[in-house]
Short mmCIF file of C-alpha atoms in Angstrom, two decimals:
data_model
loop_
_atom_site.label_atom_id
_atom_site.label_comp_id
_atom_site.label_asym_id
_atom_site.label_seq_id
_atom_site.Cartn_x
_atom_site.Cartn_y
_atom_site.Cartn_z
CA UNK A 10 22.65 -12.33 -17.82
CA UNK A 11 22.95 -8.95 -15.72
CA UNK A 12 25.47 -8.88 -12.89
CA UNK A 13 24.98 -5.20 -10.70
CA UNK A 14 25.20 -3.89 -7.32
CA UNK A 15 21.78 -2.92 -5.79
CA UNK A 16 20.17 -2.05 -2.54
CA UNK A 17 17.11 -4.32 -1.51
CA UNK A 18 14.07 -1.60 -1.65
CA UNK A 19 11.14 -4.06 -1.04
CA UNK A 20 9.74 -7.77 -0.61
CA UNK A 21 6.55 -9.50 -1.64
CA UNK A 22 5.42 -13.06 -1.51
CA UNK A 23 4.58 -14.23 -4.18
CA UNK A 24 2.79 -17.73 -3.19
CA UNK A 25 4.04 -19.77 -0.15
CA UNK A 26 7.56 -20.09 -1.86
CA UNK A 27 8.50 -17.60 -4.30
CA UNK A 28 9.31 -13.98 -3.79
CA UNK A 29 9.00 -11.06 -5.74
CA UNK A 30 12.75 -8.20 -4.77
CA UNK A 31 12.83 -4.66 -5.82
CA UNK A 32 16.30 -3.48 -6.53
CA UNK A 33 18.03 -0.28 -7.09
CA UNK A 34 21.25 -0.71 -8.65
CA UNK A 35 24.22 1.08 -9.60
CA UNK A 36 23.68 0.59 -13.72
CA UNK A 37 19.88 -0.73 -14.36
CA UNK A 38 18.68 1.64 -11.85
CA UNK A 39 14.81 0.10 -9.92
CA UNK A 40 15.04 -3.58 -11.18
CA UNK A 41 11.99 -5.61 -10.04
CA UNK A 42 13.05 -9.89 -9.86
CA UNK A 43 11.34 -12.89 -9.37
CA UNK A 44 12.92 -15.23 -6.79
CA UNK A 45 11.92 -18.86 -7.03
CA UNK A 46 11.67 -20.56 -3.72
CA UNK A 47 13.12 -18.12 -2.07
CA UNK A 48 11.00 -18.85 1.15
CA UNK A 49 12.98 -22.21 1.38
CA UNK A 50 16.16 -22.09 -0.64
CA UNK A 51 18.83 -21.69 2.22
CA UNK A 52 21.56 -22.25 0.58
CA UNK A 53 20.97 -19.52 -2.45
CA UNK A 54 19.38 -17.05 -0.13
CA UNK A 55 19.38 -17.59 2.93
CA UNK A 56 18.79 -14.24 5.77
CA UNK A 57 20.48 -12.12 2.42
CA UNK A 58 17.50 -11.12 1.07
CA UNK A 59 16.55 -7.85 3.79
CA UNK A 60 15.55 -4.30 3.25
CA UNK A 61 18.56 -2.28 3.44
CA UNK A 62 21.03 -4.68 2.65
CA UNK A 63 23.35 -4.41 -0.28
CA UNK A 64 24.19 -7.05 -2.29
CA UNK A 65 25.96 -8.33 -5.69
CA UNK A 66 23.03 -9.65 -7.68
CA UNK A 67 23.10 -12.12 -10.91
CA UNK A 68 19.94 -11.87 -13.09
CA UNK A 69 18.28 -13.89 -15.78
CA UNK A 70 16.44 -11.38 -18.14
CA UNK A 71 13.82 -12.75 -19.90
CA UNK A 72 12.73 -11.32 -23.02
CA UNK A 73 8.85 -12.43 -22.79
CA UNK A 74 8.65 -11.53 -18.79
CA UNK A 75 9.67 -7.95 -17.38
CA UNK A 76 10.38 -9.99 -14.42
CA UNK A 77 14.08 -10.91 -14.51
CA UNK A 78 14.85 -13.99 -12.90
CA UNK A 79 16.95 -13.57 -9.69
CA UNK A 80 19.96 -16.39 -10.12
CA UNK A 81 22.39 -15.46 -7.03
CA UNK A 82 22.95 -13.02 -4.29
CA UNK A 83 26.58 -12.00 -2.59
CA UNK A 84 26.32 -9.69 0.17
CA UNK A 85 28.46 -6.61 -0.58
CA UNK A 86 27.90 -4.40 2.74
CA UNK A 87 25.08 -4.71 5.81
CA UNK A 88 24.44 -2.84 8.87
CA UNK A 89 23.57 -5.26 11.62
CA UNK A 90 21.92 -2.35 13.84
CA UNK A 91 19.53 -1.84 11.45
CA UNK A 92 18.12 -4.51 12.85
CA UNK A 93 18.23 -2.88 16.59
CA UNK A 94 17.68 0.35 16.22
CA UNK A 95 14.30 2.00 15.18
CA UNK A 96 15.70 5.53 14.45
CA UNK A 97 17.89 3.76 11.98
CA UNK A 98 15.79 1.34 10.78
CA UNK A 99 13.25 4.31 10.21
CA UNK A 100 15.66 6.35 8.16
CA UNK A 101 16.63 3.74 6.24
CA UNK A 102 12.46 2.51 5.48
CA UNK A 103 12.06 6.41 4.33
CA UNK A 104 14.94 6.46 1.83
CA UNK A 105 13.94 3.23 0.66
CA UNK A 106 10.65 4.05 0.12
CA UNK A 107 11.66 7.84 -1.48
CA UNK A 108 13.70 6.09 -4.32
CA UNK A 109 11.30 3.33 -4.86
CA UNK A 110 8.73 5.73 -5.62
CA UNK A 111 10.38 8.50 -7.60
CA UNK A 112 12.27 6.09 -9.49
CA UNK A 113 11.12 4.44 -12.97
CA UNK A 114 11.66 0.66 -13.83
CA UNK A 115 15.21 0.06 -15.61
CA UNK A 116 16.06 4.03 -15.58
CA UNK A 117 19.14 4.20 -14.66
CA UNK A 118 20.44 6.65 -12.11
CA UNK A 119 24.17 6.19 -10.88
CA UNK A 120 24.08 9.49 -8.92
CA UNK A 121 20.96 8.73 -6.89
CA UNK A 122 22.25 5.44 -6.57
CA UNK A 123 25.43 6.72 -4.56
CA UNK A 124 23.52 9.44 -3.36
CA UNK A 125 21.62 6.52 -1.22
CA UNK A 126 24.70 4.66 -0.77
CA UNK A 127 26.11 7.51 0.85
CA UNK A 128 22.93 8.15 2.95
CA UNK A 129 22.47 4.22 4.15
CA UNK A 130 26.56 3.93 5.14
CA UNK A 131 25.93 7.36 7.07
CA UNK A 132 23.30 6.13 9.08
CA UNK A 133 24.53 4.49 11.61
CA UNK A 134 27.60 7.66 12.39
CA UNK A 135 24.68 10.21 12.29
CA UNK A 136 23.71 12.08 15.56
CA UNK A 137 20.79 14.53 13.30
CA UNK A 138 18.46 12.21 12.04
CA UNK A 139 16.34 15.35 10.94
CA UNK A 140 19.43 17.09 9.14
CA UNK A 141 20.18 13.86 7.04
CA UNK A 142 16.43 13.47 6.11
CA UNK A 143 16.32 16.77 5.16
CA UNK A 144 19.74 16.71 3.66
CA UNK A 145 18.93 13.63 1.65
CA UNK A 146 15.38 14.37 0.50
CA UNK A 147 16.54 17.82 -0.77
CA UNK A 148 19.28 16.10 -3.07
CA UNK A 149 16.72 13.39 -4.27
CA UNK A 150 14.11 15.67 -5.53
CA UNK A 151 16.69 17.95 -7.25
CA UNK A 152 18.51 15.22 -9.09
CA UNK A 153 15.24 14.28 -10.53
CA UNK A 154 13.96 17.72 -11.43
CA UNK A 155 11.56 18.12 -8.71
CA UNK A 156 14.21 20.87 -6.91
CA UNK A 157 12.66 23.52 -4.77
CA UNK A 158 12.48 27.53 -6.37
CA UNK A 159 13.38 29.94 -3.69
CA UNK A 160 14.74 32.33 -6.23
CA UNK A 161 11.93 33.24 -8.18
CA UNK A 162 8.22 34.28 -7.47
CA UNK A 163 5.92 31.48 -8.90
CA UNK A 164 3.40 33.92 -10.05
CA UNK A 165 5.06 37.02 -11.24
CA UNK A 166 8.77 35.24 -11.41
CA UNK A 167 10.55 38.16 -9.89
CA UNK A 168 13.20 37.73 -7.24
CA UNK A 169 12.02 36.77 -3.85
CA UNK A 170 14.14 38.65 -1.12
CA UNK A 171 13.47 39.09 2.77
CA UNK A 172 10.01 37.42 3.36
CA UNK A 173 7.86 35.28 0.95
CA UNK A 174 5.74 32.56 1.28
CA UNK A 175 4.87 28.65 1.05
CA UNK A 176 1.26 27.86 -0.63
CA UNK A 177 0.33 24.57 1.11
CA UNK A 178 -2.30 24.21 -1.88
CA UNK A 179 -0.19 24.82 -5.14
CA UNK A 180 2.87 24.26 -3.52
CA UNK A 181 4.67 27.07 -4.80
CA UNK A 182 6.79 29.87 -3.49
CA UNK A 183 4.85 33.43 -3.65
CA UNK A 184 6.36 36.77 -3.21
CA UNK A 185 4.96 39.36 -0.74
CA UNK A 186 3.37 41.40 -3.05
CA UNK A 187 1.86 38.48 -4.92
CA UNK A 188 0.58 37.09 -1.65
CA UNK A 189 -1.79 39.83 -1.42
CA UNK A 190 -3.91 38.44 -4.32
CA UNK A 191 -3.72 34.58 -3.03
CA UNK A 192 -5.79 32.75 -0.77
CA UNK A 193 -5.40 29.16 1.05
CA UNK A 194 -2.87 27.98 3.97
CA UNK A 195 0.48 29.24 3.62
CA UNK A 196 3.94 29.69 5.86
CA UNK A 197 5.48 32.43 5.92
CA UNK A 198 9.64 32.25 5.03
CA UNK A 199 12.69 34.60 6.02
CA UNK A 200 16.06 34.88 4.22
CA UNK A 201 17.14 32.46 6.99
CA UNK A 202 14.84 29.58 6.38
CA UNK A 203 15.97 30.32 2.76
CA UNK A 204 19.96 29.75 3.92
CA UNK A 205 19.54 26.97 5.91
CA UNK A 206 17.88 24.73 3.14
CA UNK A 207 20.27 25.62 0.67
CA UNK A 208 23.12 24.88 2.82
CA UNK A 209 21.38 21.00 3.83
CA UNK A 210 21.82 21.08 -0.58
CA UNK A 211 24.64 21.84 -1.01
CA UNK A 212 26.57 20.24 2.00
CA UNK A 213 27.79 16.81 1.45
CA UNK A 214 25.44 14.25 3.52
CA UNK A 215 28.21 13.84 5.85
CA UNK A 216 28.69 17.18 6.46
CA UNK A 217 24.81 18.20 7.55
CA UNK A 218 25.14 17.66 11.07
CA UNK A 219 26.87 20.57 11.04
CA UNK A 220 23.81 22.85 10.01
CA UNK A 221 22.69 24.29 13.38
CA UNK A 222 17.99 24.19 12.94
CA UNK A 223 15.66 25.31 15.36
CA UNK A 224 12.86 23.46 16.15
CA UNK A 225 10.64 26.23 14.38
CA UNK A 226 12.75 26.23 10.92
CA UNK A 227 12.72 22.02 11.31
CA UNK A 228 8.77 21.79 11.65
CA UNK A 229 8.71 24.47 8.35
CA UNK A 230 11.44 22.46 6.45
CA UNK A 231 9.39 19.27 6.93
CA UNK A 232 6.05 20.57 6.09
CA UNK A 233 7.58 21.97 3.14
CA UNK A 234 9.64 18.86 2.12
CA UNK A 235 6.44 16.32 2.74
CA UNK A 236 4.03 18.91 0.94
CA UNK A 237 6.32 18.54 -2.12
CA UNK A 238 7.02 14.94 -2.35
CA UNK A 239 3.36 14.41 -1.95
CA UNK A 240 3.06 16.41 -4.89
CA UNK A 241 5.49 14.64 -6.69
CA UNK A 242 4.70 10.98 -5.88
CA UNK A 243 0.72 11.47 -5.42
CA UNK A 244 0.62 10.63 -2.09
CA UNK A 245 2.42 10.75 1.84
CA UNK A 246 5.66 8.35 2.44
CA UNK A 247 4.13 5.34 4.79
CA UNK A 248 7.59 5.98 6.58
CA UNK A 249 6.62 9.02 7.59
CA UNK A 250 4.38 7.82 10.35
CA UNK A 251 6.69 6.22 11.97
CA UNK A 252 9.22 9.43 12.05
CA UNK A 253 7.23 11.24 13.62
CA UNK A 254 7.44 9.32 16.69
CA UNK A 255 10.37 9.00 16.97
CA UNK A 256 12.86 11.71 20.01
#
């Protein structure tokens, strides 16, 4: 029997009646769970079972089925304006979809795990959707080892000061005089650009609307982010699409 706290991440049918919930918890980390009858059962699921929403969860593990058999649900904290609101609801389908994908089956994570916690309760407070994406994307990647090198020349490893570049291709960070010898699409970066994303780092998620972007350094900050999780995950966030509608 596993008892844990977990945010829904995604919901299949499995057959008319039966589900199949993706979790990520506080101690098992991405837990995948069969729900029988979940399509009907009222009384043990009822409208609980939603992206987004946080619950207690009770699990039967099974040792001949990876699948653990989902027993009960509590709701431990929602956001009805999730519901409402597509910026929100937009955020909140990105970082969903960011964990689920960098995330391994039972690996457990507790700092990513209240690094989303953090992120979803945030939401609906936050008046910079693109500082907490960037804010929260930049944290996720480094706590799993994917963190970005703005220090060091990707070719010849020396420091990179003043201006250096993004390769869209390799995605790597080239020095000036390294540049000279590479070829494909690339941005070019400034000490501020540099500042700015460490700060959205290092700065608690609450704290990033504070971080003053231009529209310039937000279009190179995106590029850069998406270019990288692309590379990490082997494809584009279907989230994405629908941020980039959005004011």
């Amino acid at each position: 029997m596993i008892q844990d706290t977990g945010y829904v991440l995604k919901i299949r049918d499995y057959g008319e009646k039966d589900k199949i919930i993706t979790f990520f918890t506080y101690n098992h980390g991405k837990i995948t769970a069969f729900a029988k009858s979940a399509a009907k059962s009222l009384k043990r699921f009822g409208s609980k079972l939603e992206i987004g929403v946080k619950l207690n969860i009770t699990l039967l593990s099974i040792k001949e089925n990876r699948l653990k058999n989902l027993q009960k649900i509590e709701i431990a904290e929602q956001f009805p304006s999730f519901r409402s609101d597509l910026n929100q609801f937009t955020l909140l389908s990105i970082f969903l979809e960011l964990i689920d994908k960098i995330s391994a089956e039972d690996d457990q994570n507790k700092t990513a795990f209240m690094l989303l916690d953090s992120a979803i309760s945030f939401i609906p407070r936050c008046k910079k959707n693109d500082n907490l994406l960037f804010s929260f994307q930049l944290k996720l990647i480094t706590l799993s080892g994917f963190g970005l090198n703005l220090t060091n020349c990707n070719i010849c490893n020396s420091t990179m000061e003043n201006e250096f570049n993004f390769i869209l291709d390799s995605n790597s960070f080239v020095c000036a005089k390294c540049m000279q010898n590479v070829s494909g699409k690339c941005i070019q970066l400034n000490e501020g650009i540099k500042k700015t994303i460490l700060i959205l780092l290092n700065l608690n998620l609450n704290q990033c609307e504070r971080v003053i972007i231009n529209s310039n350094y937000s279009k190179i900050i995106a590029t850069i982010l998406q270019n990288n999780i692309r590379e990490i995950i082997g494809s584009d966030l279907m989230s994405f699409d629908f941020f980039k509608f959005i004011p």
